[in-house]
Each structure stands twice: as structure tokens, then as C-alpha cells.
Amino acid sequence: MSIEALIFDLDGTLADTEETHRQAFNYAFVRFDLRWEWSKSTYRELLHTSGGKERLTHFIESMPASPAEKARLHRLVPAIHAAKAELYTELIADGRCPLRPGVRRLLGEALGAGLELAIASTTSSANVHALLTRHLGSGAARWFSSIVCGDLVAEKKPAPDIYLLVLSTLGLPAKYCVAFEDSANGLRAAKSAGLFTVVTASQWTTGDDFDDADLALSCLGDPDHPLSGVEAAAVGGPCLGLAQLRHLHAAAMAGAPSNEARA
Ligand code: XBP
Ligand code: MG
């Protein structure tokens, strides 16, 4: 049973974007004269809530404020998030979020082998296109047969909805596809959709529970960032390439316990 499509999460997987999201949130808070500042430790906790608007709502609910003040702040969420998104795309344009190691290589291998590519991301379409354009060029979105973003599904990750919609759009059953994720929410979403899932933990998710991952790595590996030790042993070399991925996926589909690496 061969792989016909690779489905990538974006934030934290294609690129380590969450620090830029965090900065954009904090700039938006200044613009709205809110005396909030999300530290890295606070943001790491808030990332357990998928979706920027949902994250803001969760933060407001957790505040020691009156119901009336919370209601006022809740009404501001769409405008705060729109300002954040505008600031985020401006920040992304300066190239501060490079693609993670091995991403460009694996995308190229997959396209060269005739596989389909897809993106399943909680963030907005504008944010997805801003990153793809900045790092892969203006036509890069056309490399992907399906780009499904946050607001297209009712339930965000860890619900499987976004992956089920990508599979439906591709017209492929889960067993012919592989998902790439960076977070516990994303892993749960992909596994609930029945997908063989590779996790490359980011600085924000290292240490999260990835026991359900079919393969957990620190990154996909490339000549400048070769995999080593248990990760290289699990993959069968310094990089996770299409050949290694096909071998691991076939073994998993045949029911063999994959010799998983742990991030
Ligand atoms: C990660 C998310 C997003 C981003 C912020 O998405 O949960 O909410 O943190 O982007 P992914 P928005 O599934 O790509 O890892 O503010 O646009 O939601
Ligand atoms: Mg992610």
C-alpha cells in the first residue's frame, strides 16, 4: 500500500511560526490599548487551545474580571484577531520564519515522485499563503492539491474535522496518506482521522505526549541538520526521505510495530 499524499500542518511543522504569532498578538494588544502581554511561558500554555480567536476567548475567560468586562472584551475578539493577523503577515514578510529543516527537501521529493501535497492548518488562509509565498515563491500554493484552513471546519484540532476535509478534498482514504504535525492537538486530530502521523516537535511542544505518533523526530533532517542516534536509527539514515517514509508507512500498514523514535 503506497503513499499517495503528504498532508502537512503549518504552524510549528512547515515553519516555527508561533514566536511570530506571539509577537503579533502582543503588538495587537498594544494597538487596542490592552495592558496584556503574553510571555513565552504563558503562550506555551495558551497554545493548548487551537485557533487564535479561541485562544483569546480562553484567555479572557481566565481573567479576574467582571462578567460585564469579560463580555466587553469578548466583543473585541474579532477585531483584535484581525489586527493580529495583519501584523503577523507583515512580520512573516521579512523572512523571520524559515522553513524547518528538511521541509523543502521532502516537498520536492514528493512532487518529483508524483505524490499529492496538502496543508491542514488551524491558522487562516492568508497566513498560510503569506508563509508559502515568502519561502517557496508566488506559485507555491499551486503545489498543494488541497489547502484547508482553520475557519473551514466547525471543530478545530484536536478534532479530526480538518484532516477529514483534506482527505475528502483529495479523494483519498487515510491509509494512502501521511500527516506531519508538531503538537499534541495536531497529532490527536491526525490519528483520529486514521492517518499515519510523523511528529516533529517544535520549541513550543517538545516534551508533549507524542506516544501515539507513528514516528516522533526533532525534525525531518537535512544535510545541515542531520538526524542522529535513535532518530537516525528509527529512520534508517540522517534524513527522513520518501524512501524511508515509504518503508515505515508500509511496515505500519502491515501491522509491524514501527521502531519509533522519540523526540
Ligand atoms: C496552530 C494554531 C493557530 C496559530 C495562530 O495552527 O493553533 O491558531 O497558533 O494562528 P496549526 P491564528 O494547526 O497550523 O499548528 O491566530 O490564525 O489561529
Ligand atoms: Mg502546528
Short mmCIF file of N, CA and C in Angstrom, two decimals, residues 82-216:
data_model
loop_
_atom_site.label_atom_id
_atom_site.label_comp_id
_atom_site.label_asym_id
_atom_site.label_seq_id
_atom_site.Cartn_x
_atom_site.Cartn_y
_atom_site.Cartn_z
N ALA A 82 -8.17 40.21 14.00
CA ALA A 82 -7.92 40.73 12.64
C ALA A 82 -6.66 41.60 12.63
N ALA A 83 -6.50 42.41 13.66
CA ALA A 83 -5.30 43.27 13.75
C ALA A 83 -4.06 42.39 13.91
N LYS A 84 -4.17 41.36 14.73
CA LYS A 84 -3.05 40.43 14.93
C LYS A 84 -2.67 39.78 13.61
N ALA A 85 -3.65 39.35 12.84
CA ALA A 85 -3.38 38.68 11.56
C ALA A 85 -2.66 39.62 10.61
N GLU A 86 -3.06 40.88 10.59
CA GLU A 86 -2.42 41.88 9.72
C GLU A 86 -0.96 42.08 10.15
N LEU A 87 -0.73 42.17 11.44
CA LEU A 87 0.62 42.35 11.96
C LEU A 87 1.46 41.11 11.68
N TYR A 88 0.85 39.92 11.82
CA TYR A 88 1.57 38.65 11.59
C TYR A 88 2.05 38.56 10.15
N THR A 89 1.20 38.87 9.20
CA THR A 89 1.61 38.74 7.79
C THR A 89 2.69 39.76 7.45
N GLU A 90 2.66 40.92 8.11
CA GLU A 90 3.75 41.89 7.91
C GLU A 90 5.07 41.33 8.46
N LEU A 91 5.00 40.70 9.62
CA LEU A 91 6.22 40.14 10.22
C LEU A 91 6.76 38.98 9.38
N ILE A 92 5.86 38.14 8.88
CA ILE A 92 6.28 36.97 8.08
C ILE A 92 7.00 37.42 6.82
N ALA A 93 6.59 38.58 6.30
CA ALA A 93 7.14 39.05 5.01
C ALA A 93 8.64 39.30 5.09
N ASP A 94 9.17 39.48 6.30
CA ASP A 94 10.62 39.78 6.38
C ASP A 94 11.45 38.51 6.49
N GLY A 95 10.77 37.35 6.38
CA GLY A 95 11.52 36.09 6.30
C GLY A 95 11.99 35.54 7.62
N ARG A 96 11.43 36.05 8.70
CA ARG A 96 11.91 35.65 10.04
C ARG A 96 11.54 34.21 10.40
N CYS A 97 10.62 33.59 9.65
CA CYS A 97 10.23 32.20 9.99
C CYS A 97 10.65 31.28 8.86
N PRO A 98 11.91 30.85 8.81
CA PRO A 98 12.32 29.96 7.72
C PRO A 98 11.61 28.61 7.81
N LEU A 99 11.57 27.90 6.71
CA LEU A 99 11.03 26.53 6.71
C LEU A 99 11.91 25.68 7.63
N ARG A 100 11.30 24.74 8.30
CA ARG A 100 12.07 23.88 9.22
C ARG A 100 12.96 22.94 8.42
N PRO A 101 14.00 22.41 9.03
CA PRO A 101 14.94 21.53 8.32
C PRO A 101 14.24 20.36 7.63
N GLY A 102 14.58 20.17 6.39
CA GLY A 102 14.08 19.02 5.64
C GLY A 102 12.75 19.24 4.97
N VAL A 103 12.05 20.33 5.30
CA VAL A 103 10.71 20.55 4.72
C VAL A 103 10.81 20.76 3.21
N ARG A 104 11.66 21.70 2.81
CA ARG A 104 11.79 22.00 1.37
C ARG A 104 12.24 20.74 0.61
N ARG A 105 13.13 20.00 1.19
CA ARG A 105 13.66 18.78 0.55
C ARG A 105 12.54 17.77 0.34
N LEU A 106 11.76 17.49 1.41
CA LEU A 106 10.71 16.46 1.32
C LEU A 106 9.58 16.89 0.38
N LEU A 107 9.25 18.19 0.41
CA LEU A 107 8.23 18.68 -0.53
C LEU A 107 8.69 18.41 -1.96
N GLY A 108 9.96 18.70 -2.24
CA GLY A 108 10.49 18.50 -3.59
C GLY A 108 10.51 17.03 -3.97
N GLU A 109 10.92 16.16 -3.02
CA GLU A 109 10.93 14.72 -3.30
C GLU A 109 9.53 14.22 -3.62
N ALA A 110 8.56 14.70 -2.84
CA ALA A 110 7.18 14.24 -3.03
C ALA A 110 6.64 14.68 -4.38
N LEU A 111 6.85 15.94 -4.72
CA LEU A 111 6.39 16.44 -6.03
C LEU A 111 7.09 15.69 -7.16
N GLY A 112 8.40 15.44 -7.00
CA GLY A 112 9.16 14.73 -8.03
C GLY A 112 8.67 13.31 -8.22
N ALA A 113 8.11 12.73 -7.15
CA ALA A 113 7.61 11.33 -7.24
C ALA A 113 6.14 11.29 -7.61
N GLY A 114 5.55 12.45 -7.86
CA GLY A 114 4.14 12.49 -8.29
C GLY A 114 3.13 12.34 -7.16
N LEU A 115 3.58 12.50 -5.92
CA LEU A 115 2.64 12.46 -4.80
C LEU A 115 1.87 13.79 -4.75
N GLU A 116 0.69 13.75 -4.13
CA GLU A 116 -0.06 14.98 -3.90
C GLU A 116 0.36 15.57 -2.56
N LEU A 117 0.32 16.88 -2.46
CA LEU A 117 0.63 17.60 -1.22
C LEU A 117 -0.63 18.30 -0.73
N ALA A 118 -0.74 18.42 0.59
CA ALA A 118 -1.88 19.15 1.16
C ALA A 118 -1.44 19.82 2.46
N ILE A 119 -2.23 20.82 2.85
CA ILE A 119 -1.99 21.51 4.12
C ILE A 119 -3.28 21.45 4.94
N ALA A 120 -3.13 21.11 6.23
CA ALA A 120 -4.26 21.10 7.16
C ALA A 120 -3.85 21.97 8.35
N SER A 121 -4.24 23.25 8.32
CA SER A 121 -3.76 24.18 9.34
C SER A 121 -4.89 24.93 10.01
N THR A 122 -4.73 25.14 11.31
CA THR A 122 -5.72 25.88 12.08
C THR A 122 -5.68 27.37 11.76
N THR A 123 -4.55 27.84 11.28
CA THR A 123 -4.44 29.28 11.03
C THR A 123 -5.24 29.66 9.79
N SER A 124 -5.22 30.95 9.45
CA SER A 124 -6.05 31.44 8.33
C SER A 124 -5.38 31.19 6.98
N SER A 125 -6.18 31.23 5.94
CA SER A 125 -5.67 31.06 4.58
C SER A 125 -4.64 32.14 4.26
N ALA A 126 -4.92 33.37 4.69
CA ALA A 126 -3.98 34.47 4.42
C ALA A 126 -2.63 34.19 5.06
N ASN A 127 -2.65 33.64 6.27
CA ASN A 127 -1.38 33.34 6.95
C ASN A 127 -0.64 32.21 6.24
N VAL A 128 -1.39 31.21 5.77
CA VAL A 128 -0.76 30.09 5.04
C VAL A 128 -0.09 30.61 3.78
N HIS A 129 -0.83 31.40 3.02
CA HIS A 129 -0.29 31.90 1.75
C HIS A 129 0.89 32.84 1.97
N ALA A 130 0.85 33.61 3.05
CA ALA A 130 1.96 34.54 3.34
C ALA A 130 3.25 33.75 3.55
N LEU A 131 3.16 32.64 4.28
CA LEU A 131 4.37 31.85 4.55
C LEU A 131 4.84 31.12 3.30
N LEU A 132 3.91 30.51 2.56
CA LEU A 132 4.29 29.76 1.35
C LEU A 132 4.95 30.69 0.34
N THR A 133 4.33 31.87 0.14
CA THR A 133 4.87 32.82 -0.85
C THR A 133 6.25 33.30 -0.45
N ARG A 134 6.42 33.60 0.85
CA ARG A 134 7.69 34.16 1.30
C ARG A 134 8.84 33.18 1.11
N HIS A 135 8.56 31.89 1.32
CA HIS A 135 9.67 30.92 1.33
C HIS A 135 9.72 29.98 0.13
N LEU A 136 8.58 29.85 -0.60
CA LEU A 136 8.58 28.93 -1.74
C LEU A 136 8.22 29.64 -3.04
N GLY A 137 7.91 30.93 -2.97
CA GLY A 137 7.62 31.69 -4.18
C GLY A 137 6.13 31.85 -4.44
N SER A 138 5.80 32.77 -5.36
CA SER A 138 4.39 33.19 -5.53
C SER A 138 3.50 32.06 -6.03
N GLY A 139 4.07 31.07 -6.72
CA GLY A 139 3.20 30.00 -7.25
C GLY A 139 3.12 28.79 -6.35
N ALA A 140 3.73 28.88 -5.14
CA ALA A 140 3.88 27.68 -4.30
C ALA A 140 2.55 27.09 -3.86
N ALA A 141 1.54 27.92 -3.71
CA ALA A 141 0.25 27.37 -3.24
C ALA A 141 -0.28 26.34 -4.24
N ARG A 142 0.14 26.50 -5.51
CA ARG A 142 -0.35 25.54 -6.53
C ARG A 142 0.32 24.18 -6.41
N TRP A 143 1.38 24.08 -5.58
CA TRP A 143 1.99 22.76 -5.37
C TRP A 143 1.04 21.87 -4.58
N PHE A 144 0.08 22.50 -3.87
CA PHE A 144 -0.76 21.75 -2.92
C PHE A 144 -2.14 21.50 -3.55
N SER A 145 -2.53 20.25 -3.60
CA SER A 145 -3.83 19.88 -4.16
C SER A 145 -4.96 20.36 -3.26
N SER A 146 -4.65 20.49 -1.96
CA SER A 146 -5.68 20.92 -1.01
C SER A 146 -5.02 21.74 0.09
N ILE A 147 -5.58 22.91 0.36
CA ILE A 147 -5.14 23.73 1.49
C ILE A 147 -6.39 24.01 2.32
N VAL A 148 -6.50 23.35 3.46
CA VAL A 148 -7.68 23.54 4.31
C VAL A 148 -7.25 24.29 5.57
N CYS A 149 -7.93 25.38 5.86
CA CYS A 149 -7.52 26.25 6.96
C CYS A 149 -8.59 26.31 8.04
N GLY A 150 -8.18 26.87 9.19
CA GLY A 150 -8.95 26.85 10.43
C GLY A 150 -10.44 27.04 10.31
N ASP A 151 -10.87 28.17 9.72
CA ASP A 151 -12.30 28.51 9.80
C ASP A 151 -13.16 27.73 8.83
N LEU A 152 -12.54 26.81 8.06
CA LEU A 152 -13.34 26.00 7.12
C LEU A 152 -14.02 24.82 7.81
N VAL A 153 -13.61 24.56 9.05
CA VAL A 153 -14.23 23.44 9.79
C VAL A 153 -14.83 23.97 11.11
N ALA A 154 -15.88 23.29 11.55
CA ALA A 154 -16.58 23.73 12.77
C ALA A 154 -15.72 23.46 14.00
N GLU A 155 -15.13 22.28 14.04
CA GLU A 155 -14.32 21.89 15.20
C GLU A 155 -12.84 21.90 14.84
N LYS A 156 -12.05 22.71 15.55
CA LYS A 156 -10.61 22.76 15.25
C LYS A 156 -9.89 21.60 15.95
N LYS A 157 -8.60 21.44 15.59
CA LYS A 157 -7.79 20.40 16.24
C LYS A 157 -7.91 20.54 17.77
N PRO A 158 -8.02 19.47 18.50
CA PRO A 158 -7.72 18.06 18.21
C PRO A 158 -8.85 17.29 17.53
N ALA A 159 -9.94 17.98 17.17
CA ALA A 159 -10.97 17.27 16.40
C ALA A 159 -10.39 16.89 15.03
N PRO A 160 -10.86 15.76 14.45
CA PRO A 160 -10.27 15.31 13.16
C PRO A 160 -10.81 16.05 11.94
N ASP A 161 -11.77 16.95 12.17
CA ASP A 161 -12.50 17.57 11.06
C ASP A 161 -11.61 18.07 9.93
N ILE A 162 -10.54 18.78 10.28
CA ILE A 162 -9.72 19.41 9.23
C ILE A 162 -9.04 18.35 8.36
N TYR A 163 -8.59 17.26 9.01
CA TYR A 163 -7.95 16.18 8.23
C TYR A 163 -8.99 15.41 7.42
N LEU A 164 -10.17 15.23 7.97
CA LEU A 164 -11.23 14.53 7.21
C LEU A 164 -11.61 15.35 5.98
N LEU A 165 -11.62 16.68 6.11
CA LEU A 165 -11.96 17.53 4.97
C LEU A 165 -10.85 17.48 3.92
N VAL A 166 -9.60 17.44 4.36
CA VAL A 166 -8.49 17.33 3.39
C VAL A 166 -8.59 16.00 2.65
N LEU A 167 -8.83 14.91 3.39
CA LEU A 167 -8.94 13.59 2.74
C LEU A 167 -10.09 13.57 1.74
N SER A 168 -11.19 14.21 2.12
CA SER A 168 -12.35 14.25 1.22
C SER A 168 -12.01 15.05 -0.03
N THR A 169 -11.31 16.16 0.16
CA THR A 169 -10.93 17.00 -0.98
C THR A 169 -9.95 16.27 -1.91
N LEU A 170 -9.04 15.50 -1.30
CA LEU A 170 -8.08 14.74 -2.10
C LEU A 170 -8.73 13.53 -2.76
N GLY A 171 -9.84 13.07 -2.16
CA GLY A 171 -10.49 11.86 -2.66
C GLY A 171 -9.66 10.62 -2.37
N LEU A 172 -8.95 10.66 -1.23
CA LEU A 172 -8.09 9.53 -0.86
C LEU A 172 -8.48 9.01 0.53
N PRO A 173 -8.41 7.69 0.71
CA PRO A 173 -8.58 7.16 2.07
C PRO A 173 -7.33 7.43 2.90
N ALA A 174 -7.50 7.48 4.21
CA ALA A 174 -6.39 7.83 5.10
C ALA A 174 -5.18 6.92 4.93
N LYS A 175 -5.44 5.63 4.59
CA LYS A 175 -4.32 4.66 4.57
C LYS A 175 -3.30 4.96 3.48
N TYR A 176 -3.67 5.81 2.51
CA TYR A 176 -2.71 6.15 1.45
C TYR A 176 -2.00 7.48 1.72
N CYS A 177 -2.21 8.03 2.92
CA CYS A 177 -1.69 9.37 3.21
C CYS A 177 -0.86 9.37 4.49
N VAL A 178 -0.01 10.37 4.61
CA VAL A 178 0.81 10.58 5.81
C VAL A 178 0.63 12.02 6.28
N ALA A 179 0.44 12.19 7.60
CA ALA A 179 0.30 13.54 8.18
C ALA A 179 1.58 13.93 8.90
N PHE A 180 1.88 15.22 8.89
CA PHE A 180 3.04 15.76 9.60
C PHE A 180 2.54 16.83 10.56
N GLU A 181 2.90 16.68 11.83
CA GLU A 181 2.38 17.59 12.86
C GLU A 181 3.49 18.00 13.83
N ASP A 182 3.20 18.99 14.68
CA ASP A 182 4.19 19.41 15.70
C ASP A 182 3.62 19.39 17.11
N SER A 183 2.28 19.22 17.24
CA SER A 183 1.67 19.40 18.57
C SER A 183 0.80 18.21 18.95
N ALA A 184 0.50 18.13 20.24
CA ALA A 184 -0.37 17.04 20.72
C ALA A 184 -1.78 17.17 20.13
N ASN A 185 -2.28 18.42 20.04
CA ASN A 185 -3.60 18.63 19.42
C ASN A 185 -3.60 18.16 17.98
N GLY A 186 -2.54 18.50 17.25
CA GLY A 186 -2.47 18.12 15.84
C GLY A 186 -2.33 16.62 15.67
N LEU A 187 -1.54 15.99 16.55
CA LEU A 187 -1.37 14.54 16.49
C LEU A 187 -2.71 13.85 16.73
N ARG A 188 -3.44 14.33 17.74
CA ARG A 188 -4.75 13.72 18.04
C ARG A 188 -5.70 13.87 16.86
N ALA A 189 -5.68 15.03 16.23
CA ALA A 189 -6.56 15.26 15.07
C ALA A 189 -6.22 14.29 13.94
N ALA A 190 -4.93 14.17 13.64
CA ALA A 190 -4.49 13.31 12.52
C ALA A 190 -4.75 11.84 12.83
N LYS A 191 -4.46 11.41 14.04
CA LYS A 191 -4.68 9.99 14.39
C LYS A 191 -6.17 9.67 14.42
N SER A 192 -6.99 10.63 14.89
CA SER A 192 -8.45 10.40 14.90
C SER A 192 -8.99 10.26 13.48
N ALA A 193 -8.26 10.86 12.52
CA ALA A 193 -8.67 10.74 11.12
C ALA A 193 -8.09 9.48 10.48
N GLY A 194 -7.32 8.71 11.26
CA GLY A 194 -6.82 7.42 10.78
C GLY A 194 -5.49 7.50 10.04
N LEU A 195 -4.76 8.59 10.24
CA LEU A 195 -3.55 8.83 9.46
C LEU A 195 -2.27 8.36 10.15
N PHE A 196 -1.38 7.76 9.39
CA PHE A 196 0.00 7.54 9.82
C PHE A 196 0.58 8.94 10.04
N THR A 197 1.10 9.19 11.23
CA THR A 197 1.48 10.56 11.57
C THR A 197 2.92 10.68 12.05
N VAL A 198 3.65 11.60 11.42
CA VAL A 198 5.03 11.92 11.82
C VAL A 198 4.97 13.22 12.61
N VAL A 199 5.53 13.21 13.81
CA VAL A 199 5.59 14.43 14.62
C VAL A 199 7.02 14.97 14.63
N THR A 200 7.16 16.25 14.31
CA THR A 200 8.45 16.93 14.50
C THR A 200 8.18 18.03 15.53
N ALA A 201 8.52 17.73 16.79
CA ALA A 201 8.20 18.68 17.87
C ALA A 201 8.90 20.01 17.63
N SER A 202 8.24 21.10 18.01
CA SER A 202 8.84 22.43 17.89
C SER A 202 9.32 22.86 19.28
N GLN A 203 9.93 24.04 19.36
CA GLN A 203 10.37 24.56 20.66
C GLN A 203 9.19 24.68 21.63
N TRP A 204 7.97 24.81 21.09
CA TRP A 204 6.79 25.03 21.94
C TRP A 204 6.15 23.72 22.39
N THR A 205 6.52 22.62 21.70
CA THR A 205 5.80 21.37 22.00
C THR A 205 6.73 20.24 22.45
N THR A 206 8.04 20.50 22.47
CA THR A 206 8.97 19.45 22.93
C THR A 206 8.56 19.04 24.35
N GLY A 207 8.47 17.73 24.54
CA GLY A 207 8.06 17.24 25.87
C GLY A 207 6.59 16.92 25.96
N ASP A 208 5.81 17.32 24.93
CA ASP A 208 4.38 16.95 24.94
C ASP A 208 4.24 15.44 24.71
N ASP A 209 3.04 14.92 24.91
CA ASP A 209 2.80 13.48 24.79
C ASP A 209 2.61 13.10 23.33
N PHE A 210 3.63 12.45 22.76
CA PHE A 210 3.56 12.03 21.35
C PHE A 210 3.57 10.51 21.26
N ASP A 211 3.14 9.83 22.33
CA ASP A 211 3.17 8.35 22.35
C ASP A 211 2.38 7.75 21.20
N ASP A 212 1.36 8.45 20.71
CA ASP A 212 0.54 7.91 19.63
C ASP A 212 1.15 8.12 18.25
N ALA A 213 2.25 8.88 18.19
CA ALA A 213 2.85 9.17 16.88
C ALA A 213 3.43 7.90 16.27
N ASP A 214 3.33 7.76 14.96
CA ASP A 214 3.97 6.63 14.28
C ASP A 214 5.47 6.86 14.19
N LEU A 215 5.86 8.13 14.22
CA LEU A 215 7.29 8.48 14.23
C LEU A 215 7.40 9.85 14.86
N ALA A 216 8.27 9.99 15.86
CA ALA A 216 8.45 11.29 16.54
C ALA A 216 9.92 11.68 16.41
#
